[in-house]
């Protein structure tokens, strides 16, 4: 029997490749000794994983630590224990008026009141040596009603997010609220949003279009999904899949920095006389 550090035996490549590994199944509290083949990794060996017939899952190795529930249909209910499949939860601002919950389907749900800032999400206590960041599991962000601001770097740690849902209560989005990562298909501008930091669209990439609530008094989007100010004097950003030719609306006076930066198909732009260049 060898000592494990979350599935990593404490031995080097000189050890016989077939070793006796003792593990505890977290679902049925059973303890068994099994023979497990190991392979080299960074000059140490590690178990390939052990399949538990009772749990119908691999329980040895990293998978059990990163994702403690089995949720194949992604209904947020563990297929084994029948309980809500939560990976981690915590506070989403210093005032502790907002909280977050990371579900097994990759949804980061943020709720409460006030501003929001979610730093790296870890599994394990802070004092534990095996504490590990699980940011890569966040695929979708849902901000619930009551949240009024996305602070600077609010969700900047999550590189794999491809969808975000914002509440009508949101009033402000600060710089780098989202990471320079995966592009969103659409990006919705809710009704009460009135302030977007100038540099935000350096980090937000939208493929298809910006969609603005008809009740919003600060922003407007044209039929191509290009985001303007409500009075159409300022262009904030254009979707990356904008066509080859685009005519800026007459009356437009300003184009924000990087507004057309990622428009890979764009070949020509018609500029109105109202635009000062």
CSV table of C-alpha atoms in Angstrom, one decimal, residues 25-246:
chain,number,residue,atom,x,y,z
A,25,UNK,CA,-14.8,5.6,-2.0
A,26,UNK,CA,-16.5,8.9,-1.0
A,27,UNK,CA,-20.0,7.7,-2.0
A,28,UNK,CA,-20.3,4.5,0.0
A,29,UNK,CA,-17.5,4.8,2.5
A,30,UNK,CA,-16.1,1.5,1.5
A,31,UNK,CA,-12.4,0.7,1.6
A,32,UNK,CA,-10.8,-1.8,-0.7
A,33,UNK,CA,-7.3,-2.8,-1.8
A,34,UNK,CA,-6.8,-3.2,-5.5
A,35,UNK,CA,-4.0,-3.7,-8.0
A,36,UNK,CA,-3.6,-0.7,-10.2
A,37,UNK,CA,-1.2,0.0,-13.1
A,38,UNK,CA,0.7,3.2,-13.0
A,39,UNK,CA,2.5,5.3,-15.5
A,40,UNK,CA,5.3,8.0,-15.3
A,41,UNK,CA,4.4,11.6,-15.0
A,42,UNK,CA,6.9,14.4,-14.1
A,43,UNK,CA,9.3,11.7,-12.7
A,44,UNK,CA,6.5,10.2,-10.5
A,45,UNK,CA,3.9,7.5,-11.1
A,46,UNK,CA,0.2,8.0,-10.8
A,47,UNK,CA,-2.8,5.7,-10.8
A,48,UNK,CA,-4.8,5.5,-14.0
A,49,UNK,CA,-8.0,5.5,-11.9
A,50,UNK,CA,-10.1,2.8,-10.4
A,51,UNK,CA,-13.7,2.0,-11.4
A,52,UNK,CA,-16.1,1.5,-8.5
A,53,UNK,CA,-18.9,-1.0,-9.3
A,54,UNK,CA,-21.0,0.4,-6.5
A,55,UNK,CA,-20.8,4.0,-7.7
A,56,UNK,CA,-20.5,3.2,-11.4
A,57,UNK,CA,-17.7,5.7,-11.8
A,58,UNK,CA,-13.9,6.2,-11.6
A,59,UNK,CA,-13.1,7.2,-8.0
A,60,UNK,CA,-9.3,7.1,-7.9
A,61,UNK,CA,-7.3,9.9,-9.5
A,62,UNK,CA,-8.0,13.5,-10.1
A,63,UNK,CA,-11.6,13.2,-11.5
A,64,UNK,CA,-13.0,12.3,-8.1
A,65,UNK,CA,-11.5,15.4,-6.6
A,66,UNK,CA,-12.4,17.9,-9.3
A,67,UNK,CA,-15.9,16.7,-9.8
A,68,UNK,CA,-17.3,14.9,-6.7
A,69,UNK,CA,-20.7,14.2,-8.3
A,70,UNK,CA,-21.8,12.1,-11.3
A,71,UNK,CA,-24.2,14.2,-13.4
A,72,UNK,CA,-24.3,12.7,-16.9
A,73,UNK,CA,-27.6,14.4,-17.9
A,74,UNK,CA,-26.5,17.7,-16.4
A,75,UNK,CA,-29.7,18.2,-14.4
A,76,UNK,CA,-27.7,19.5,-11.4
A,77,UNK,CA,-28.8,16.4,-9.4
A,78,UNK,CA,-26.1,13.8,-8.6
A,79,UNK,CA,-27.0,10.5,-10.3
A,80,UNK,CA,-25.5,8.6,-7.3
A,81,UNK,CA,-26.6,10.5,-4.1
A,82,UNK,CA,-29.6,12.3,-5.5
A,83,UNK,CA,-28.6,15.6,-4.0
A,84,UNK,CA,-28.0,18.9,-5.7
A,85,UNK,CA,-24.7,18.6,-7.5
A,86,UNK,CA,-22.7,21.7,-6.4
A,87,UNK,CA,-19.0,21.9,-7.1
A,88,UNK,CA,-18.3,25.0,-5.0
A,89,UNK,CA,-20.0,28.0,-3.5
A,90,UNK,CA,-18.9,31.3,-1.8
A,91,UNK,CA,-19.3,35.0,-1.6
A,92,UNK,CA,-19.2,37.2,-4.7
A,93,UNK,CA,-18.1,40.5,-3.1
A,94,UNK,CA,-16.3,41.8,0.0
A,95,UNK,CA,-19.5,43.0,1.5
A,96,UNK,CA,-20.9,39.5,1.4
A,97,UNK,CA,-24.2,40.8,-0.1
A,98,UNK,CA,-23.8,38.6,-3.2
A,99,UNK,CA,-23.0,34.9,-3.5
A,100,UNK,CA,-22.0,32.4,-6.2
A,101,UNK,CA,-22.7,28.7,-6.7
A,102,UNK,CA,-20.9,26.6,-9.3
A,103,UNK,CA,-23.0,23.7,-10.5
A,104,UNK,CA,-22.0,20.4,-12.0
A,105,UNK,CA,-23.2,21.5,-15.4
A,106,UNK,CA,-20.6,24.3,-15.5
A,107,UNK,CA,-23.1,27.1,-14.7
A,108,UNK,CA,-21.8,29.8,-12.3
A,109,UNK,CA,-24.9,31.3,-10.7
A,110,UNK,CA,-24.5,34.7,-9.0
A,111,UNK,CA,-27.2,36.1,-6.8
A,112,UNK,CA,-27.8,38.7,-4.1
A,113,UNK,CA,-27.5,42.5,-4.3
A,114,UNK,CA,-24.8,45.1,-5.1
A,115,UNK,CA,-21.6,44.7,-7.1
A,116,UNK,CA,-20.0,41.4,-8.1
A,117,UNK,CA,-16.4,40.1,-8.2
A,118,UNK,CA,-15.6,36.4,-8.3
A,119,UNK,CA,-12.0,35.5,-8.0
A,120,UNK,CA,-10.5,32.1,-8.7
A,121,UNK,CA,-12.7,29.2,-7.5
A,122,UNK,CA,-10.9,26.5,-5.5
A,123,UNK,CA,-12.0,23.1,-4.3
A,124,UNK,CA,-10.6,22.4,-0.8
A,125,UNK,CA,-9.9,24.6,2.2
A,126,UNK,CA,-7.3,27.4,2.0
A,127,UNK,CA,-4.9,25.7,4.4
A,128,UNK,CA,-5.0,22.3,2.5
A,129,UNK,CA,-2.1,21.3,0.3
A,130,UNK,CA,-4.4,19.8,-2.2
A,131,UNK,CA,-6.5,22.9,-2.8
A,132,UNK,CA,-7.0,23.2,-6.6
A,133,UNK,CA,-8.4,25.9,-8.9
A,134,UNK,CA,-11.5,24.7,-11.0
A,135,UNK,CA,-12.0,27.8,-13.1
A,136,UNK,CA,-11.9,25.7,-16.3
A,137,UNK,CA,-15.2,24.1,-15.4
A,138,UNK,CA,-17.1,27.4,-15.6
A,139,UNK,CA,-18.9,27.4,-19.0
A,140,UNK,CA,-21.8,29.7,-18.4
A,141,UNK,CA,-22.4,32.6,-16.1
A,142,UNK,CA,-25.9,33.6,-14.9
A,143,UNK,CA,-26.2,36.8,-12.9
A,144,UNK,CA,-29.6,37.0,-11.1
A,145,UNK,CA,-31.9,40.0,-10.5
A,146,UNK,CA,-30.7,42.3,-7.7
A,147,UNK,CA,-27.1,42.6,-8.9
A,148,UNK,CA,-26.4,46.2,-10.0
A,149,UNK,CA,-22.7,46.2,-11.0
A,150,UNK,CA,-20.0,43.9,-12.5
A,151,UNK,CA,-16.9,45.3,-10.9
A,152,UNK,CA,-13.5,45.6,-12.5
A,153,UNK,CA,-12.2,42.0,-13.3
A,154,UNK,CA,-15.5,40.6,-12.1
A,155,UNK,CA,-15.3,37.4,-14.1
A,156,UNK,CA,-11.8,37.8,-15.6
A,157,UNK,CA,-10.5,34.5,-14.3
A,158,UNK,CA,-12.9,32.3,-16.4
A,159,UNK,CA,-11.3,31.6,-19.9
A,160,UNK,CA,-13.9,29.0,-21.0
A,161,UNK,CA,-17.2,30.9,-20.6
A,162,UNK,CA,-19.2,31.1,-23.9
A,163,UNK,CA,-22.5,32.3,-22.6
A,164,UNK,CA,-23.6,35.0,-20.1
A,165,UNK,CA,-27.0,36.0,-18.9
A,166,UNK,CA,-27.4,39.5,-17.3
A,167,UNK,CA,-30.2,40.8,-15.2
A,168,UNK,CA,-32.4,43.8,-15.9
A,169,UNK,CA,-31.2,45.2,-12.6
A,170,UNK,CA,-27.6,45.6,-13.9
A,171,UNK,CA,-26.6,49.3,-14.2
A,172,UNK,CA,-22.8,49.2,-14.7
A,173,UNK,CA,-20.1,47.0,-16.3
A,174,UNK,CA,-16.6,47.9,-15.4
A,175,UNK,CA,-13.3,47.2,-17.2
A,176,UNK,CA,-12.2,43.6,-17.9
A,177,UNK,CA,-15.4,42.3,-16.4
A,178,UNK,CA,-15.0,39.3,-18.8
A,179,UNK,CA,-11.8,37.6,-19.9
A,180,UNK,CA,-10.0,37.8,-23.2
A,181,UNK,CA,-11.3,34.4,-23.9
A,182,UNK,CA,-14.0,32.5,-25.8
A,183,UNK,CA,-16.4,34.7,-27.9
A,184,UNK,CA,-20.0,35.0,-26.9
A,185,UNK,CA,-22.6,34.3,-29.6
A,186,UNK,CA,-24.9,37.1,-28.6
A,187,UNK,CA,-24.5,39.7,-25.8
A,188,UNK,CA,-27.6,41.2,-24.2
A,189,UNK,CA,-27.7,44.8,-22.9
A,190,UNK,CA,-30.4,44.9,-20.2
A,191,UNK,CA,-32.9,47.7,-19.6
A,192,UNK,CA,-31.2,49.5,-16.7
A,193,UNK,CA,-27.6,49.2,-18.0
A,194,UNK,CA,-26.4,52.8,-18.4
A,195,UNK,CA,-22.6,52.6,-18.0
A,196,UNK,CA,-20.1,50.5,-19.8
A,197,UNK,CA,-16.3,51.1,-19.3
A,198,UNK,CA,-14.5,52.3,-22.4
A,199,UNK,CA,-12.1,49.4,-22.3
A,200,UNK,CA,-14.6,46.6,-21.8
A,201,UNK,CA,-14.9,45.7,-25.5
A,202,UNK,CA,-11.2,44.9,-25.7
A,203,UNK,CA,-12.0,41.8,-23.6
A,204,UNK,CA,-15.6,41.0,-24.8
A,205,UNK,CA,-15.9,39.4,-28.2
A,206,UNK,CA,-19.4,38.9,-29.6
A,207,UNK,CA,-19.8,36.7,-32.7
A,208,UNK,CA,-23.3,37.3,-33.9
A,209,UNK,CA,-24.8,40.5,-32.5
A,210,UNK,CA,-25.4,42.8,-29.6
A,211,UNK,CA,-29.1,42.8,-28.4
A,212,UNK,CA,-30.4,45.8,-26.5
A,213,UNK,CA,-33.5,45.9,-24.4
A,214,UNK,CA,-36.0,48.3,-26.1
A,215,UNK,CA,-36.4,49.9,-22.6
A,216,UNK,CA,-32.7,50.8,-22.3
A,217,UNK,CA,-32.2,54.6,-22.4
A,218,UNK,CA,-28.4,54.5,-23.0
A,219,UNK,CA,-27.7,52.0,-25.8
A,220,UNK,CA,-29.1,50.9,-29.1
A,221,UNK,CA,-28.2,48.2,-31.7
A,222,UNK,CA,-28.8,48.3,-35.5
A,223,UNK,CA,-30.0,45.4,-37.6
A,224,UNK,CA,-26.5,44.1,-37.9
A,225,UNK,CA,-26.0,43.9,-34.2
A,226,UNK,CA,-23.6,46.8,-34.0
A,227,UNK,CA,-23.8,48.5,-30.6
A,228,UNK,CA,-24.4,52.3,-30.6
A,229,UNK,CA,-25.3,54.9,-28.0
A,230,UNK,CA,-29.1,55.6,-27.8
A,231,UNK,CA,-28.6,58.9,-29.7
A,232,UNK,CA,-26.6,57.0,-32.3
A,233,UNK,CA,-23.6,59.4,-32.0
A,234,UNK,CA,-21.2,56.8,-30.6
A,235,UNK,CA,-20.3,53.2,-31.8
A,236,UNK,CA,-19.2,51.0,-29.0
A,237,UNK,CA,-18.6,47.6,-30.6
A,238,UNK,CA,-19.4,45.5,-33.6
A,239,UNK,CA,-19.8,41.7,-33.8
A,240,UNK,CA,-16.9,39.7,-35.1
A,241,UNK,CA,-19.0,38.1,-37.8
A,242,UNK,CA,-20.0,41.4,-39.3
A,243,UNK,CA,-20.2,41.3,-43.1
A,244,UNK,CA,-17.7,42.5,-45.7
A,245,UNK,CA,-19.2,46.0,-46.1
A,246,UNK,CA,-20.7,48.3,-43.4
